[in-house]
Coordinates of C-alpha atoms in Angstrom, one line a residue:
M30 CA 78.2 95.5 70.5
E31 CA 76.5 98.4 72.3
I32 CA 76.7 98.3 76.1
K33 CA 75.8 100.4 79.1
L34 CA 78.2 100.5 82.0
G35 CA 76.6 100.1 85.4
E36 CA 77.7 99.7 89.1
R37 CA 81.4 99.5 89.8
L38 CA 81.9 96.1 91.5
V39 CA 85.7 96.4 92.1
R40 CA 87.4 99.7 92.4
H41 CA 91.2 100.3 92.3
W42 CA 92.6 103.7 93.3
G43 CA 96.0 104.7 92.1
I44 CA 97.9 106.2 89.2
Q45 CA 100.4 103.4 88.8
G46 CA 100.0 99.8 87.6
R47 CA 96.9 98.2 85.9
A48 CA 94.4 100.0 88.1
T49 CA 91.8 97.3 87.3
N50 CA 88.1 98.2 87.7
I51 CA 85.2 95.8 87.3
L52 CA 81.8 97.1 86.3
E53 CA 78.4 95.7 85.7
V54 CA 77.5 95.7 82.0
K55 CA 74.1 95.8 80.4
P56 CA 73.8 95.1 76.7
E57 CA 72.0 97.6 74.6
C58 CA 72.4 95.6 71.4
F59 CA 74.0 92.2 70.7
P60 CA 76.0 91.7 67.5
P61 CA 74.5 89.2 65.0
C62 CA 77.4 86.7 65.6
I63 CA 76.3 85.9 69.1
P64 CA 74.0 82.8 69.2
S65 CA 70.5 83.3 70.6
K66 CA 71.2 80.7 73.4
L67 CA 74.3 82.6 74.5
K68 CA 72.2 85.8 74.5
E69 CA 69.7 84.2 76.9
Q70 CA 72.5 83.0 79.2
L71 CA 74.2 86.4 79.3
E72 CA 70.9 88.1 80.0
C73 CA 70.2 85.6 82.8
Q74 CA 73.7 85.5 84.4
G75 CA 74.8 89.0 83.6
M76 CA 78.0 90.5 82.2
V77 CA 80.9 92.5 83.6
G78 CA 83.4 94.9 82.1
K79 CA 87.0 94.9 83.0
L80 CA 88.6 98.2 82.5
L81 CA 92.4 98.4 83.0
W82 CA 95.7 99.8 81.8
V83 CA 97.9 97.0 80.3
Q84 CA 101.6 97.1 79.5
S85 CA 101.8 97.5 75.7
K86 CA 104.6 94.9 75.6
R87 CA 102.4 92.1 77.0
V88 CA 100.3 89.6 75.1
L89 CA 96.7 90.7 75.7
E90 CA 94.4 88.5 77.8
S91 CA 92.0 88.4 74.8
E92 CA 94.7 87.0 72.6
I93 CA 95.5 84.3 75.1
L94 CA 91.9 83.3 75.5
E95 CA 91.5 83.1 71.8
E96 CA 94.6 81.0 71.5
I97 CA 93.5 78.3 74.0
P98 CA 90.9 76.6 71.8
K99 CA 93.4 76.4 69.0
R100 CA 95.9 74.6 71.2
M101 CA 93.3 72.2 72.6
V102 CA 92.9 70.6 69.1
G103 CA 94.3 67.1 69.2
I104 CA 94.9 66.8 73.0
P105 CA 93.2 64.0 74.9
E106 CA 89.5 64.3 75.6
E107 CA 90.1 64.2 79.3
D108 CA 92.4 67.2 79.0
Q109 CA 89.9 69.1 76.9
A110 CA 87.2 68.4 79.5
A111 CA 89.5 69.9 82.2
V112 CA 89.6 73.2 80.3
K113 CA 86.2 73.5 78.5
G114 CA 83.9 75.5 80.7
H115 CA 86.6 76.3 83.2
I116 CA 88.1 79.5 81.6
P117 CA 86.3 82.8 81.4
D118 CA 83.9 83.5 78.5
L119 CA 85.2 86.6 76.7
I120 CA 82.3 88.3 74.8
A121 CA 84.2 91.3 73.4
S122 CA 87.3 93.4 73.9
K123 CA 88.4 96.9 72.8
T124 CA 91.7 98.7 73.0
F125 CA 91.9 102.4 73.1
P126 CA 95.3 103.3 71.6
E127 CA 94.5 107.1 71.8
C128 CA 94.7 106.6 75.6
E129 CA 98.3 105.3 75.7
T130 CA 100.2 106.6 78.7
R131 CA 103.1 107.5 76.5
K132 CA 100.9 109.9 74.5
I133 CA 99.4 111.4 77.7
R134 CA 102.9 112.0 79.1
E135 CA 104.1 113.5 75.8
D136 CA 101.1 115.9 75.8
L137 CA 102.0 116.9 79.3
G138 CA 105.6 117.5 78.4
I139 CA 106.8 114.6 80.6
D140 CA 110.0 112.7 79.6
V141 CA 108.8 109.2 78.4
E142 CA 112.2 107.6 78.0
D143 CA 112.7 104.4 80.0
I144 CA 109.1 104.5 81.2
E145 CA 106.8 101.6 80.5
N146 CA 103.9 102.3 78.2
R147 CA 100.4 101.2 79.1
V148 CA 97.2 101.2 77.0
L149 CA 93.6 101.3 78.1
I150 CA 91.5 98.1 77.5
L151 CA 87.9 97.3 78.1
S152 CA 86.9 93.6 78.0
I153 CA 83.4 92.2 78.4
F154 CA 83.0 88.8 80.2
R155 CA 80.2 86.6 81.4
K156 CA 79.6 87.4 85.0
L157 CA 81.2 84.9 87.5
K158 CA 81.1 84.5 91.3
P159 CA 84.1 84.4 93.7
I160 CA 85.0 80.9 94.9
T161 CA 85.2 82.3 98.4
E162 CA 81.3 82.2 98.5
L163 CA 81.4 78.4 98.3
E164 CA 81.5 75.9 101.2
Y165 CA 82.1 72.1 101.8
D166 CA 82.2 69.9 98.7
D167 CA 81.2 72.7 96.3
F168 CA 84.3 74.7 97.2
W169 CA 86.5 71.6 96.9
R170 CA 85.2 70.7 93.5
A171 CA 85.6 74.3 92.2
W172 CA 89.2 74.5 93.6
W173 CA 90.1 71.2 92.0
D174 CA 88.6 72.3 88.7
C175 CA 90.9 75.3 88.7
V176 CA 94.0 73.1 89.6
L177 CA 93.3 70.7 86.8
C178 CA 92.5 73.4 84.2
H179 CA 95.7 75.2 85.1
L180 CA 97.8 72.0 84.7
V181 CA 96.5 71.3 81.2
L182 CA 96.9 74.9 80.2
W183 CA 100.5 74.8 81.4
T184 CA 101.3 71.7 79.3
I185 CA 100.0 73.5 76.1
G186 CA 102.1 76.6 76.8
I187 CA 99.6 78.9 78.6
R188 CA 101.3 80.0 81.9
H189 CA 98.9 81.7 84.3
R190 CA 101.5 83.0 86.8
D191 CA 99.1 84.8 89.1
I192 CA 97.2 82.2 91.2
S193 CA 95.3 84.1 93.9
A194 CA 92.0 83.9 95.9
G195 CA 90.6 86.6 93.7
N196 CA 91.3 84.8 90.4
L197 CA 89.4 81.5 91.2
M198 CA 85.8 81.9 90.3
Y199 CA 82.8 79.7 89.7
Y200 CA 79.3 79.4 88.1
R201 CA 76.6 76.7 88.2
H202 CA 75.7 74.6 85.2
R203 CA 72.8 72.2 85.5
G204 CA 73.2 72.3 89.2
R205 CA 76.9 71.5 89.2
V206 CA 79.5 74.0 90.4
M207 CA 82.0 74.8 87.7
G208 CA 85.4 76.3 88.9
V209 CA 86.9 78.9 86.6
L210 CA 90.5 79.9 86.4
N211 CA 90.2 83.7 85.8
D212 CA 92.3 86.7 84.9
Y213 CA 95.1 86.1 82.3
D214 CA 96.5 89.7 82.3
L215 CA 99.9 88.5 83.7
S216 CA 100.0 85.2 81.8
T217 CA 102.7 84.1 79.4
L218 CA 102.1 82.6 76.0
I219 CA 104.8 80.0 75.1
R220 CA 105.4 79.2 71.5
P221 CA 108.0 76.6 70.2
G222 CA 111.4 78.2 70.3
Y223 CA 110.5 81.4 72.1
E224 CA 108.4 83.0 74.8
E225 CA 105.9 85.9 74.5
G226 CA 105.1 88.3 77.3
P227 CA 107.2 88.5 80.4
T228 CA 110.3 86.4 80.7
G229 CA 110.4 83.3 82.8
T230 CA 112.3 85.2 85.5
D231 CA 110.0 88.2 85.7
R232 CA 108.1 88.3 89.0
T233 CA 104.4 88.1 88.7
G234 CA 101.9 87.1 91.4
T235 CA 99.9 88.3 94.4
V236 CA 102.2 88.4 97.4
P237 CA 100.2 86.4 100.1
F238 CA 99.8 83.5 97.7
M239 CA 103.2 83.5 96.0
A240 CA 105.5 80.4 96.3
L241 CA 108.2 80.7 99.0
D242 CA 110.9 80.4 96.3
L243 CA 109.6 83.5 94.5
L244 CA 109.6 85.5 97.7
E245 CA 113.4 85.1 98.0
S246 CA 115.7 88.0 97.3
S247 CA 117.3 86.1 94.4
A248 CA 113.8 85.7 92.8
L249 CA 113.0 89.4 93.2
A250 CA 116.3 90.1 91.5
G251 CA 115.1 88.0 88.5
N252 CA 117.4 85.0 89.1
V253 CA 114.7 82.3 89.7
E254 CA 112.7 80.9 86.8
H255 CA 108.9 80.7 87.3
Q256 CA 108.0 77.0 87.0
Y257 CA 104.9 75.0 87.4
Q258 CA 105.6 74.0 91.0
H259 CA 105.4 77.7 91.9
D260 CA 101.8 78.1 90.6
F261 CA 100.8 74.9 92.2
E262 CA 102.2 76.0 95.6
A263 CA 100.2 79.2 95.1
F264 CA 97.0 77.1 94.8
L265 CA 97.9 75.5 98.2
W266 CA 98.3 78.9 99.8
V267 CA 94.9 80.0 98.4
L268 CA 93.4 76.8 99.8
T269 CA 94.9 77.6 103.2
W270 CA 93.8 81.2 103.1
I271 CA 90.1 80.6 102.2
T272 CA 89.6 77.5 104.4
H273 CA 90.8 79.5 107.5
R274 CA 89.4 82.9 106.8
Y275 CA 85.9 82.4 105.2
Q276 CA 82.8 81.2 107.1
E277 CA 79.5 80.7 105.2
G278 CA 80.9 82.7 102.3
R279 CA 82.1 85.7 104.2
M280 CA 85.5 86.7 105.6
M281 CA 85.6 86.6 109.3
S282 CA 86.2 89.8 111.2
H283 CA 89.2 88.3 113.1
A284 CA 90.6 86.1 110.4
P285 CA 94.1 84.6 110.7
F286 CA 97.0 85.2 108.3
N287 CA 96.7 89.0 108.1
A288 CA 100.4 89.1 108.6
W289 CA 100.8 87.6 105.1
I290 CA 99.6 90.9 103.7
A291 CA 103.0 92.4 103.8
D292 CA 106.1 93.0 101.8
H293 CA 107.8 90.0 100.1
Q294 CA 110.4 89.4 102.9
Q295 CA 107.9 89.6 105.8
C296 CA 105.3 87.4 103.9
R297 CA 108.0 84.8 103.3
K298 CA 108.9 84.7 107.0
E299 CA 105.3 84.4 108.1
K300 CA 104.4 81.6 105.7
S301 CA 107.7 79.7 106.3
T302 CA 107.0 79.7 110.0
Y303 CA 103.4 78.5 109.4
Q304 CA 104.6 75.8 107.0
A305 CA 107.2 74.5 109.5
D306 CA 104.6 74.4 112.3
L307 CA 102.2 72.6 110.0
V308 CA 104.6 69.9 109.0
K309 CA 105.6 69.3 112.7
N310 CA 102.0 69.5 113.7
K311 CA 103.0 72.1 116.2
Q312 CA 100.1 73.4 118.3
P313 CA 98.2 75.5 118.5
L314 CA 97.6 76.1 114.8
P315 CA 94.8 78.3 113.4
P316 CA 91.8 76.0 112.8
P317 CA 89.9 75.9 109.6
T318 CA 86.3 77.3 109.7
S319 CA 83.4 74.9 110.1
S320 CA 82.5 75.7 106.5
H321 CA 85.8 74.2 105.3
E322 CA 86.9 71.8 108.0
S323 CA 86.2 68.7 105.8
V324 CA 87.9 70.3 102.8
W325 CA 91.0 71.1 104.9
W326 CA 91.5 67.5 105.9
K327 CA 90.9 66.2 102.5
C328 CA 93.9 68.3 101.4
G329 CA 95.9 67.6 104.5
K330 CA 98.3 65.2 102.9
I331 CA 99.4 67.8 100.3
L332 CA 99.9 70.5 102.9
L333 CA 101.6 68.3 105.4
R334 CA 104.0 67.0 102.7
M335 CA 105.0 70.2 101.0
S336 CA 108.2 68.5 99.9
F337 CA 106.1 66.9 97.1
L338 CA 106.2 70.3 95.5
V339 CA 110.0 70.0 94.9
S340 CA 109.4 67.0 92.6
V341 CA 106.6 68.7 90.6
N342 CA 108.2 70.6 87.7
D343 CA 108.0 71.0 84.0
E344 CA 109.8 67.7 83.3
N345 CA 107.4 65.4 85.2
L346 CA 104.0 67.0 84.7
P347 CA 102.5 63.7 83.4
E348 CA 103.3 62.1 86.8
A349 CA 101.8 65.1 88.6
R350 CA 98.6 64.8 86.5
D351 CA 98.3 61.1 87.3
Y352 CA 98.8 62.0 91.0
F353 CA 96.1 64.6 90.9
N354 CA 93.6 62.4 89.1
R355 CA 94.1 59.5 91.5
M356 CA 93.7 61.9 94.5
K357 CA 90.6 63.5 93.1
K358 CA 89.0 60.1 92.4
G359 CA 89.9 58.8 95.8
I360 CA 88.5 61.9 97.5
E361 CA 85.2 61.8 95.6
E362 CA 84.7 58.1 96.3
S363 CA 85.6 58.5 100.0
G364 CA 83.3 61.5 100.5
K365 CA 83.4 63.6 103.7
D366 CA 84.9 60.8 105.8
L367 CA 88.3 61.1 104.2
T368 CA 91.2 61.7 106.6
V369 CA 94.9 62.5 106.2
N370 CA 95.8 58.8 106.9
S371 CA 93.4 57.4 104.3
L372 CA 95.1 59.6 101.7
D373 CA 98.2 57.5 102.2
E374 CA 96.5 54.6 100.3
L375 CA 95.9 56.6 97.1

């Protein structure tokens, strides 16, 4: 596949870490294996290239995305529908082994012992839009799409482990908003009997959205296993973040929760205080924006009863799935008039 790199959409400055950059991509020539219908969609919606340095010990995002369809074989149709169309469309991916950081250090005469090795990768995807652009029911549906997709992926051994506002995306299909759970660079691929990629106690995530348990000093030391409930709690922090900081698709100039953008300890302190105030209905609390007020109250029961998270774990995911489906159905049937009290009846 021949491409031409265009405008840089996301720029990351730094000489450590993944240094992810997102660029516009224009196809010069499609390979014969790409169907004509897909070509038309890509030319219409556009494509992006993700250029980043990945730890060589990790399972690649391309490998995880290729594994998902294989693991969907034989699972219930309802679960297949929760995933199909809700994960990113990978068009092509290329690894540049000649650009390994180990080789660069060796050429510069730098000691490479006990230093992680990274390799440069370029992946091409269908272009998506950030979920922060959405309002009202469109935002709600896209967010729920991502929650349900994540739940099914977890049950088939695909552990995302980096739920954040920047990793929830969307596109429109026949007028319907389709939420997409994006970015599997920090994900774990579980196989029967062993685990690939980072261990269950390795810390992954974006600090403002990480579960409170994972912000504890014991978790930072690698003594807390990353479980489903931690990713689900991250979804709730994303929901809180977007509904209070974005108005008409744009972040407000004086948005709340800036204190969450801090180190692990300070972020945990700030979020714990907010959670306690929310449960006690202590006033004044930052109000949601008018673009998201109805969505906030639709999810009020979950946020007011965070203790539910304690019971959602890898052992009772079927019950969690049933809870989610009943809640989603009740919300859709109730429309915009749903309140916290009416959720008690679900």
